[in-house]
Coordinates of C-alpha atoms and ligand atoms in Angstrom, one line a residue:
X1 CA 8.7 17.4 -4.3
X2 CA 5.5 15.1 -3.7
X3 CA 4.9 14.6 0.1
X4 CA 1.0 13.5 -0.7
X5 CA -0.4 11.4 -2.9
X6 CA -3.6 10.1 -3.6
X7 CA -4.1 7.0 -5.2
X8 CA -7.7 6.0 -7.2
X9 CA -8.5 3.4 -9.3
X10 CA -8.6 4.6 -12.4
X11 CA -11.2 1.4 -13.8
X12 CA -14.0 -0.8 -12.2
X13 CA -11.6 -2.0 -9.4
X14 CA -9.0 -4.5 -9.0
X15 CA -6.4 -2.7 -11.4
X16 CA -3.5 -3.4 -8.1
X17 CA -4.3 -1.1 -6.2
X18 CA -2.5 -3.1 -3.4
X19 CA 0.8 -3.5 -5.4
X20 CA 1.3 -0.1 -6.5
X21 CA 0.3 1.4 -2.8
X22 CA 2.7 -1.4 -0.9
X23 CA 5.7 -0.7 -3.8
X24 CA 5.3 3.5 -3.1
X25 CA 4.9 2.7 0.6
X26 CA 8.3 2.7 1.2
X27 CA 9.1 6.1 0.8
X28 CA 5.8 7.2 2.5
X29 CA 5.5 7.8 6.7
X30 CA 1.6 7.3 6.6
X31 CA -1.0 5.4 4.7
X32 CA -4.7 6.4 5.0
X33 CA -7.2 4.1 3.6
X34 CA -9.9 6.7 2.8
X35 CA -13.2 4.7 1.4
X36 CA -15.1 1.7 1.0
X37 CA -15.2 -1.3 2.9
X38 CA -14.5 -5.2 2.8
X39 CA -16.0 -4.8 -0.3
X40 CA -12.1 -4.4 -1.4
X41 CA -9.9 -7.4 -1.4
X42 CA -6.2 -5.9 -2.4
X43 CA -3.3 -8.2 -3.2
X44 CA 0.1 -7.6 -2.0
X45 CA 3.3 -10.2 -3.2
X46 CA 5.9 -9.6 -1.3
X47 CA 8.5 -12.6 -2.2
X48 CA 7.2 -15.9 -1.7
X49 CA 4.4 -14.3 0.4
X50 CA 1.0 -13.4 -0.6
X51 CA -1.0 -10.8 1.6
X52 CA -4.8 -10.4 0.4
X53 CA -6.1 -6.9 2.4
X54 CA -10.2 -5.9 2.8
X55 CA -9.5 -2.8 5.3
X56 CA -6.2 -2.7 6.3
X57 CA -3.8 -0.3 4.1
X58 CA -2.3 -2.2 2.0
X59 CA 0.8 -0.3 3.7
X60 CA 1.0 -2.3 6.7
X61 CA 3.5 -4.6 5.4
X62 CA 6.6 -2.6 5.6
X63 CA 7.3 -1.9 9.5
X64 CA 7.4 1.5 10.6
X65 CA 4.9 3.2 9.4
X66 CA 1.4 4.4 10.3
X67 CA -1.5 3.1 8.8
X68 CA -4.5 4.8 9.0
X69 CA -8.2 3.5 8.4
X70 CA -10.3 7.0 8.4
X71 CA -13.5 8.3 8.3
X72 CA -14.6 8.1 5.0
X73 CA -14.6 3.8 5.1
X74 CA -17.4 1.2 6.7
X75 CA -16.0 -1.5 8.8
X76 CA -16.9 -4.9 9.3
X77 CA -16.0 -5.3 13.4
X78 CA -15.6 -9.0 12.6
X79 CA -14.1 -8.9 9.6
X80 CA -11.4 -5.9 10.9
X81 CA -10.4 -8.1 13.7
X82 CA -9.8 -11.2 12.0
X83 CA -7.6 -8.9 9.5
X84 CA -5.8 -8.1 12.9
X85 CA -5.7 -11.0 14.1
X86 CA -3.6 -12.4 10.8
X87 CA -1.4 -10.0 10.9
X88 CA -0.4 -10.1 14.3
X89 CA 0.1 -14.3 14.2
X90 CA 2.7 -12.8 11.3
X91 CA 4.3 -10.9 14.0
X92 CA 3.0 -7.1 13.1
X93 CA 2.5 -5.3 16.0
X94 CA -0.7 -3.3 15.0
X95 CA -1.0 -1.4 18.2
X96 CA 1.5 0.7 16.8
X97 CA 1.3 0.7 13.2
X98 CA -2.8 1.2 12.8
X99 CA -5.0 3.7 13.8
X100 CA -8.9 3.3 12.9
X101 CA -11.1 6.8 13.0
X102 CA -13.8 7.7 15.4
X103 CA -16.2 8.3 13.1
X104 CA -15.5 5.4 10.2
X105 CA -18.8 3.8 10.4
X106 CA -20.3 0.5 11.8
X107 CA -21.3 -2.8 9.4
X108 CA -24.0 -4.0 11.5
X109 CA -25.6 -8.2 11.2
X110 CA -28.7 -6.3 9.2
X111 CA -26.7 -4.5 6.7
X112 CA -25.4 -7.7 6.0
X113 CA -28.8 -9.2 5.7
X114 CA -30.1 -6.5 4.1
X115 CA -27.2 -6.9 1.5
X116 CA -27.7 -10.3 0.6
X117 CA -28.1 -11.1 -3.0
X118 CA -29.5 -14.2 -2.8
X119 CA -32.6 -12.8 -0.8
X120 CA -33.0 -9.3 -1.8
X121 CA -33.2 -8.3 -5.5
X122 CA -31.8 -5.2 -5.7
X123 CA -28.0 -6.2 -4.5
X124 CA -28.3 -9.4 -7.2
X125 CA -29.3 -7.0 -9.4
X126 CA -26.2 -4.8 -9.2
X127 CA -24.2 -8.0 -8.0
X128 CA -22.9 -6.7 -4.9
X129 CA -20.6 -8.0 -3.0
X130 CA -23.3 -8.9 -0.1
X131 CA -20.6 -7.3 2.5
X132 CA -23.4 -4.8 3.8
X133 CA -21.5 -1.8 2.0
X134 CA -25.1 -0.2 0.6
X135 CA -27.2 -0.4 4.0
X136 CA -24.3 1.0 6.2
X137 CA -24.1 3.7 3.9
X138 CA -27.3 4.0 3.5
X139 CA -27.6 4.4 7.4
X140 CA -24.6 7.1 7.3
X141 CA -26.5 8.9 4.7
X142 CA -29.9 9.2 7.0
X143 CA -28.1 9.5 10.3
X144 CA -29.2 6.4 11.8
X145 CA -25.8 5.1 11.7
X146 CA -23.2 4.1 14.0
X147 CA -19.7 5.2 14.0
X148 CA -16.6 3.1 15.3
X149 CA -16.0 5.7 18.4
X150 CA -20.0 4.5 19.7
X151 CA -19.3 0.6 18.7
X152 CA -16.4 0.7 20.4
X153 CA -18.4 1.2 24.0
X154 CA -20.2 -1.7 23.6
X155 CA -19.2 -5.5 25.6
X156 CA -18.5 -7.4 23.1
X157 CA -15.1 -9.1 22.0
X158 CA -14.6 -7.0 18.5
X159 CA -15.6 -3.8 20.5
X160 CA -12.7 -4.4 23.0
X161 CA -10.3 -5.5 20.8
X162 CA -10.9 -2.5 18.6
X163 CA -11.3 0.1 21.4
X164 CA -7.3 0.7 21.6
X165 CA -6.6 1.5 18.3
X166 CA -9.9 4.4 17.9
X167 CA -8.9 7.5 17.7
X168 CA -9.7 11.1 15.9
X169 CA -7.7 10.5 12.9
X170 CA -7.7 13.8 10.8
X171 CA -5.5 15.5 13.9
X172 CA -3.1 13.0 13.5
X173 CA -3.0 13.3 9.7
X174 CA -2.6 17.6 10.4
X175 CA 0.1 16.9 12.4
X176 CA 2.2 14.0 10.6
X177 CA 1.4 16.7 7.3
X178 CA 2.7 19.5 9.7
X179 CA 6.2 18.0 10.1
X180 CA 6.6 17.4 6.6
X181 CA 5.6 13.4 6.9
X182 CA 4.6 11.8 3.2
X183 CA 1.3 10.7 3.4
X184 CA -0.3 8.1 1.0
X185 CA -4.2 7.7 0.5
X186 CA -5.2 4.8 -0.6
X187 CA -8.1 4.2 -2.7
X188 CA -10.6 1.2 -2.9
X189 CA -12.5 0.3 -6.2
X190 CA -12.5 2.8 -8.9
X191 CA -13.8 5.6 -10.7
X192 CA -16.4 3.6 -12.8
X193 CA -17.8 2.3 -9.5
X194 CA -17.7 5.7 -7.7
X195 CA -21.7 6.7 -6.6
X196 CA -21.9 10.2 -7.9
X197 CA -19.6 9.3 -11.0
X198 CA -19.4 6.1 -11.9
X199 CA -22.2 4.1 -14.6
X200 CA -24.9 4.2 -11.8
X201 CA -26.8 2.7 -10.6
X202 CA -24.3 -0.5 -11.3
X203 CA -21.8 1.5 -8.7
X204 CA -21.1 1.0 -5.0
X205 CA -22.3 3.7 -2.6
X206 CA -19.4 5.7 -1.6
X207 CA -16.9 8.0 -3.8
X208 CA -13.8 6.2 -4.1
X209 CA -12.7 8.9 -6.7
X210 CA -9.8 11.5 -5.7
X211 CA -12.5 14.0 -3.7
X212 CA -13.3 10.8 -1.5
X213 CA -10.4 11.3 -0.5
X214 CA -10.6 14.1 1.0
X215 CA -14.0 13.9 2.6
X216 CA -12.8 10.6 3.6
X217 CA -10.1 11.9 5.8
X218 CA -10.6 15.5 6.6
X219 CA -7.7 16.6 4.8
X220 CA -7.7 19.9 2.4
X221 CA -7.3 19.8 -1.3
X222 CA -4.8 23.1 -1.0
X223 CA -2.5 20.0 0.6
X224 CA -2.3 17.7 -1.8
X225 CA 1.0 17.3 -4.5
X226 CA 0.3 14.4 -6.7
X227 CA -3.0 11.9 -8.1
X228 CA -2.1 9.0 -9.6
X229 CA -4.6 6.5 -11.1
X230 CA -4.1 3.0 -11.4
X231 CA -5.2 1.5 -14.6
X232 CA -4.7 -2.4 -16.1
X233 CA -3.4 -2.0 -19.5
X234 CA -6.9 -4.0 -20.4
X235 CA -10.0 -3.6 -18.4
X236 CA -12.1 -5.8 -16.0
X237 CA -15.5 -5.6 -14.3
X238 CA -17.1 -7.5 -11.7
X239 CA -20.6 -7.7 -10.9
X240 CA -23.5 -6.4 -13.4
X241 CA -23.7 -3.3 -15.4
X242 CA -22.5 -1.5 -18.7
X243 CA -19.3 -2.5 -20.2
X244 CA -18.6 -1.1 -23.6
X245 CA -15.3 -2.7 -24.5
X246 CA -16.4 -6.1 -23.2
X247 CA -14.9 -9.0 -25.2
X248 CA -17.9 -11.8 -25.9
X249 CA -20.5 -11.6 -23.9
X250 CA -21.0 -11.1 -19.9
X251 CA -23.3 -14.9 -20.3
X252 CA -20.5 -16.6 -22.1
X253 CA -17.7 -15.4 -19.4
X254 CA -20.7 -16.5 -16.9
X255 CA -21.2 -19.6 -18.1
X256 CA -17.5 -20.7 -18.1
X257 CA -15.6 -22.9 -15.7
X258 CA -13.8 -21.3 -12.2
X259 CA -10.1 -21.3 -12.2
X260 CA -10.2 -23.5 -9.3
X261 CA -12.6 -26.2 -11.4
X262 CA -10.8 -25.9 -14.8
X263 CA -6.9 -26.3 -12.3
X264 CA -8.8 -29.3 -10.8
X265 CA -10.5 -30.8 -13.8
X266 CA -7.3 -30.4 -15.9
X267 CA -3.8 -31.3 -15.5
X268 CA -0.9 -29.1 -15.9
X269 CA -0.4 -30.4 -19.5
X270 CA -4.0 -30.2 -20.1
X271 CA -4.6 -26.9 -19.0
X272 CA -1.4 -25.4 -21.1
X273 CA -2.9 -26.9 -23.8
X274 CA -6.1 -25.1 -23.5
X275 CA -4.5 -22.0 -23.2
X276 CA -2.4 -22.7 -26.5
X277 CA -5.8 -23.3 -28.0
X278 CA -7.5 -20.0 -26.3
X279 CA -4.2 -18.1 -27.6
X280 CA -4.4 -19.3 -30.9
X281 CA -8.5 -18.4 -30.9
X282 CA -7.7 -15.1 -29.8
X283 CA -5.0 -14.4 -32.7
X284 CA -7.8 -15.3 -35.0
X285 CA -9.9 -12.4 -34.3
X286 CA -12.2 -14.8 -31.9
X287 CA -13.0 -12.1 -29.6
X288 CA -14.8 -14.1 -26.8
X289 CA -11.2 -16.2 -27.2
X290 CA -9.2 -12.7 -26.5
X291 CA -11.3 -12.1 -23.4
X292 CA -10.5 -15.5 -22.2
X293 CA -6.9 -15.2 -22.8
X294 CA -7.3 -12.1 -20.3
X295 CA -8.9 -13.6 -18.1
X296 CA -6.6 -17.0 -17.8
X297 CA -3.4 -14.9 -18.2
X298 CA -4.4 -12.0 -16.2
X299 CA -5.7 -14.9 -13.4
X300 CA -9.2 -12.7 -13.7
X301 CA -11.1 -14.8 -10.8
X302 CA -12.4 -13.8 -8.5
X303 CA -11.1 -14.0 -4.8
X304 CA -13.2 -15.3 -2.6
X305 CA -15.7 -17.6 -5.4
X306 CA -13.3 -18.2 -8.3
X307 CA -15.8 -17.4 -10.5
X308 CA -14.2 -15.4 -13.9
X309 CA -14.3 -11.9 -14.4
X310 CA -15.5 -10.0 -17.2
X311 CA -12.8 -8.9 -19.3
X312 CA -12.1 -6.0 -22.7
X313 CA -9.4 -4.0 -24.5
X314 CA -8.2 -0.8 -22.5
X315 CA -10.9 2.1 -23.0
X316 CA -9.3 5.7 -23.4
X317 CA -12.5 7.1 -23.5
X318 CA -13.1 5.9 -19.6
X319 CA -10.0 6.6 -19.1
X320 CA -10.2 10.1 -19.8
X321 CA -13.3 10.2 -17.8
X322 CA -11.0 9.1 -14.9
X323 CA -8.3 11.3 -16.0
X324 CA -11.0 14.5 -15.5
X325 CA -13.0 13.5 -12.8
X326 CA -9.6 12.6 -10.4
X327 CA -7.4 15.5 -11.7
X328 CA -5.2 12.8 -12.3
X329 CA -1.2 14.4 -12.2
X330 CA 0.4 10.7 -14.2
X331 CA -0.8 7.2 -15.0
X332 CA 0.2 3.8 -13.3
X333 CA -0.7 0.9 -16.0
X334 CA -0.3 -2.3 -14.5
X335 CA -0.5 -6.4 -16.0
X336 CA 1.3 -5.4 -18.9
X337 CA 2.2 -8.9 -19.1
X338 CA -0.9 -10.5 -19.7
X339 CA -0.9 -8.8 -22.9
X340 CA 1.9 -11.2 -24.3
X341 CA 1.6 -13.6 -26.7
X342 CA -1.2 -11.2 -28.5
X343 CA -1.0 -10.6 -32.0
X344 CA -2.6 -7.4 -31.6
X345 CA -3.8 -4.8 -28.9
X346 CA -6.7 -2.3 -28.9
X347 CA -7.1 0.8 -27.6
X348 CA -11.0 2.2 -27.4
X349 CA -11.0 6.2 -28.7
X350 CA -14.5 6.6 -29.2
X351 CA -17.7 5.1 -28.5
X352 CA -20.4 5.0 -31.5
X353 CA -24.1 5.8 -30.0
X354 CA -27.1 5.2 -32.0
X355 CA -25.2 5.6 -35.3
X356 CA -23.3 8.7 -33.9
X357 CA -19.5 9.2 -32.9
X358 CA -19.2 10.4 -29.0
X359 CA -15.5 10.9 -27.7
X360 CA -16.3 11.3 -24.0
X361 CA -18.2 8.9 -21.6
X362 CA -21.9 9.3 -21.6
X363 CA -23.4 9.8 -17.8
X364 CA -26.8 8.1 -19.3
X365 CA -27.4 4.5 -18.4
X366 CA -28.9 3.7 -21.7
X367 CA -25.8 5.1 -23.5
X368 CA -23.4 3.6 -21.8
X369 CA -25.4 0.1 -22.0
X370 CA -25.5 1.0 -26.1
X371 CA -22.0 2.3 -26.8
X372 CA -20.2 0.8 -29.3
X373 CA -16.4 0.8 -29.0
X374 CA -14.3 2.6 -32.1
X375 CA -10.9 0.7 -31.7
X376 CA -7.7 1.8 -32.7
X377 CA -4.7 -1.5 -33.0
X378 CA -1.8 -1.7 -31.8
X379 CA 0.5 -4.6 -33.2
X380 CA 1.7 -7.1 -29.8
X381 CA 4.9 -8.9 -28.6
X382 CA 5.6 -12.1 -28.4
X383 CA 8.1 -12.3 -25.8
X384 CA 8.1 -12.3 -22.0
X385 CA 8.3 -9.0 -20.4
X386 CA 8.1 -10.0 -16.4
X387 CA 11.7 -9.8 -15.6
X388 CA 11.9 -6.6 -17.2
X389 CA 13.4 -3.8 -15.1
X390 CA 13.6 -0.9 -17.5
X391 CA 11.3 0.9 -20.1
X392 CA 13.7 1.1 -22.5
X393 CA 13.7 -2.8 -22.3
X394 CA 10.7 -3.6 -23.1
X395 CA 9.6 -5.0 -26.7
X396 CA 9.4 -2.1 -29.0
X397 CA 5.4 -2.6 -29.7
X398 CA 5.3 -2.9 -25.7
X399 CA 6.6 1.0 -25.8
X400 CA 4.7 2.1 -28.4
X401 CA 1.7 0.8 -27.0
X402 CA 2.1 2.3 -23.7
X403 CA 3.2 5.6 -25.1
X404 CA 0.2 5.4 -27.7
X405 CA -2.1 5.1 -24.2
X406 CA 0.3 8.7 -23.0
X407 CA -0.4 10.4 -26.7
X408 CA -4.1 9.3 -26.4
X409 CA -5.1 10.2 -22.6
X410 CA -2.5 13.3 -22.7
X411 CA -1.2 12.3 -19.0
X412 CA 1.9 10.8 -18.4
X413 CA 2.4 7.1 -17.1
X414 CA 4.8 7.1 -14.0
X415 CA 5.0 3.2 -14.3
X416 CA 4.5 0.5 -15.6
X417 CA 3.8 -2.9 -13.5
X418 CA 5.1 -6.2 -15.3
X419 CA 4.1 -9.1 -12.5
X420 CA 2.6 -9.2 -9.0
X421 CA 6.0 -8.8 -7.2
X422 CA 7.9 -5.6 -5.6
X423 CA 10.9 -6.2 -8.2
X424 CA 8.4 -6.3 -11.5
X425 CA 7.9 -2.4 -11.3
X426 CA 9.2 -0.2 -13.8
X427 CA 9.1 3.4 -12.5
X428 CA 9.0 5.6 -16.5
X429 CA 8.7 9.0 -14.8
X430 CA 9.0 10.0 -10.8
X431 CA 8.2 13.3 -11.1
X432 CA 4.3 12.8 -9.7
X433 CA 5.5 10.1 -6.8
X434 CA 6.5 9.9 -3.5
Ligands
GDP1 P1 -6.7 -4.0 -6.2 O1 -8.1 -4.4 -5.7 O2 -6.7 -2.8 -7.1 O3 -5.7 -3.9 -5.2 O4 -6.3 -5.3 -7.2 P2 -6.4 -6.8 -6.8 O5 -5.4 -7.1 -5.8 O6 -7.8 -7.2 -6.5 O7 -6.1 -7.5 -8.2 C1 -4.9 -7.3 -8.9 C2 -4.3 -8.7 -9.1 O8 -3.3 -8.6 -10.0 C3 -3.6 -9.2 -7.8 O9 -3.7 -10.6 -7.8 C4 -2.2 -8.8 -8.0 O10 -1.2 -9.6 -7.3 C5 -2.0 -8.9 -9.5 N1 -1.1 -8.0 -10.1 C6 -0.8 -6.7 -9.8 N2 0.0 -6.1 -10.7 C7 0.3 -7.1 -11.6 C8 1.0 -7.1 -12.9 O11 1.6 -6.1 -13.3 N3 1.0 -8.3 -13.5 C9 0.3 -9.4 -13.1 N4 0.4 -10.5 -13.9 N5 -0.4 -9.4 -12.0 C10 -0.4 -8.3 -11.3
IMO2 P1 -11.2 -3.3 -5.1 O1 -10.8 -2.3 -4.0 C1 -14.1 -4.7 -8.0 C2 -18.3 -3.9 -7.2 C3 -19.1 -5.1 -6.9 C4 -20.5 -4.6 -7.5 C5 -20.5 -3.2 -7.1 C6 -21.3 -2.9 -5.8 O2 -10.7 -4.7 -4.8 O3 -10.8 -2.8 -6.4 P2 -20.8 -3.3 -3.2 O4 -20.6 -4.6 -2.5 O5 -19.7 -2.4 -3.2 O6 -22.1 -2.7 -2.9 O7 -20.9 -3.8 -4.8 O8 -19.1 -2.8 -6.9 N1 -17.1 -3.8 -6.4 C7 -15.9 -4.1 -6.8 N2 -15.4 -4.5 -7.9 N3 -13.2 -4.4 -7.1 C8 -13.6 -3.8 -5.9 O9 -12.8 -3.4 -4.9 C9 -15.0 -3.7 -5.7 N4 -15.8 -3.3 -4.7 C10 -17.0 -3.3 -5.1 O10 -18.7 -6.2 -7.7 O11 -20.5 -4.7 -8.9
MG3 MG1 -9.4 -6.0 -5.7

């Protein structure tokens, strides 16, 4: 039986996180958000609503349980409270569903200066988010910091409004663990971005991997059951940095138009028509075209600018990396739909460096920047697979795709996500879940 699981990112971020951890969430009693900061932005459909999360576990949404922000994350006091502030003008009653720890630390109005991209060269350079993530670490890191449970004493309106919900947070995860509570950690990011692991120094500055976790909550490894990454069955980056299976290049996806500018220049008509035309690109080996098709079908924009996302074909190679670095117990591969319509898939199993084959992910910069993806190909499907409820129902090239990605990583995938909502979840193997 699994009473807790972690959950990582298994990629560069945004894989859906937030869909996988609200669609477990039932059967768990406590969700700890363990890392990172509003940095994050997870998604959550829950029938006709759309919930978009920076702090708050992703959890919160089904009453009754207790949601825990711990010590291992940064907060924005601003940003935190507006968060609240939704969710109780939706009727959540967060004094008694969220906890924040005493020592999560403090984003502070100069780490968000500091962070700014457009005025200091080394976040454009990375292409951070400007949220102040870096300096607040940064200030963790040399003990200049300051942590929630100090913020909290201060006058101001975010202090006081945050003051009731500060508490120690790892007794009350002993204790919930004690009496045989399930307890879910939720990750932010992903393994690629992770400080220590990920292609540094195009990273963000806290571990998001599996031991973040831990750190990030003052809870033992002896104690935990199950890790589960959460992978897209493509791959996506935002921001700057290596990207070996990276479909056309990062100034062509730069230089196209936002979602929100190609919805408003185009009319509906207009705009299925480009995508027939992208489509039919992409079937013709164009390979910016495939990235493209990603990106429009996958709605790879992103939140807060519209601006597209980089886009390739699933990389085993970084997924194994994940796989070893997280100790990672099954696989959850999510947006299997936005492969549709593709005449054919690939799978990355090797990278080629300098004229030689390499089967596992470099740590060197320079290597990453020069690998050169070794494909395998997968034939697609043609037909729409979002109302699909049971493995077995899925297209035969959909199986043998995702059973191709099982044979390749040599992990199992516990499920398989089809579409944004609860009810577009295909659970292949519970054996590592809640
Ligand atoms: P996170 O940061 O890992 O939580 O992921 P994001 O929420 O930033 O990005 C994932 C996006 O994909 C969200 O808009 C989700 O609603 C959406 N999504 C999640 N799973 C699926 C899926 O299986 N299919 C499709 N089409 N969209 C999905
Ligand atoms: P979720 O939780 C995707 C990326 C930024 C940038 C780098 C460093 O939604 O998956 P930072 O502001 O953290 O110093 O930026 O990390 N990044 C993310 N990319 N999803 C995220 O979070 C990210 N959080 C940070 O784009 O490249
Ligand atoms: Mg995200």
């Amino acid at each position: 039986m699994v009473q807790t699981l972690i959950i990582v990112g298994g990629q560069w971020g945004d894989e859906g996180k937030g869909k996988i951890v609200d669609f477990l969430t039932e059967k768990a009693d406590v969700i700890v958000r363990f890392a990172g900061g509003n940095n994050a932005g997870h998604t959550v459909v829950v029938g006709e609503k759309t919930y978009k999360f920076h702090l708050i576990p992703s959890g919160i949404i089904h009453k009754g349980k207790l949601n825990i922000i711990s010590n291992g994350t940064v907060l924005d006091p601003d940003v935190l409270v507006s968060e609240i502030k939704t969710l109780e003008n939706m009727d959540f009653d967060i004094g008694k569903s969220l906890i924040i720890s005493s020592s999560a630390h403090t984003i502070l109005e100069k780490h968000r200066v500091e962070d700014n991209p457009e005025k200091n060269p080394e976040s454009k350079k990375i292409g951070t988010t400007g949220r102040g993530i870096g300096p607040c670490y940064k200030d963790k890191i040399a003990r200049t910091g300051i942590r929630m449970g100090d913020y909290v004493t201060k006058n101001t309106a975010s202090a006081q409004k945050l003051r009731p919900l500060i508490q120690d947070t790892y007794i009350i995860i002993d204790t919930a663990y004690k009496k045989g509570k399930k307890i879910l950690f939720e990750g932010a990011q992903g393994t690629l971005l992770d400080i220590d692991h990920g292609t540094y120094p195009y990273v963000t500055s806290s571990n998001p991997t599996a031991g973040g976790a831990l750190t990030g909550s003052g809870f033992g490894p002896t104690k935990i059951d199950s890790v589960i990454g959460i992978f897209k069955a493509y791959i996506t980056r935002v921001g700057e940095g290596p990207f070996p299976t990276e479909l056309g290049t990062y100034n062509q996806t730069k230089n196209e138009d936002s979602i929100y500018d190609l919805k408003k220049e185009l009319s509906d008509e207009a705009f299925t028509r480009l995508n027939r035309k992208v489509t039919s690109a992409a079937n013709n080996d164009d390979e910016y075209s495939q990235g493209r098709l990603l990106r429009m079908q996958g709605f790879e924009y992103g939140t807060t600018t519209g601006r597209p996302r980089r886009t390739g074909w699933f990389d085993a190679v970084a997924a194994k990396y994940a796989i070893a670095i997280n100790g990672l117990s099954s696989l959850v591969i999510t947006k299997v739909d936005v492969l549709n319509h593709l005449k054919e898939i690939k799978i990355c199993i090797g990278y080629e460096v300098d004229g030689k084959k390499l089967d596992h992910f470099p740590l060197d910069t320079e290597q990453q920047e020069k690998a050169k993806p070794i494909y395998t190909s997968m034939p697609g499907w043609d037909d729409d697979i979002t109302q699909i409820t049971s493995f077995k129902d899925l297209p035969k090239n959909a199986q043998d795709y995702l059973e191709k990605i099982e044979e390749i990583c040599k992990v199992p995938i516990s499920i398989v996500s089809v579409g944004p909502k609860r009810s577009q979840t295909i659970i292949k193997d519970k054996e590592t879940l809640l």
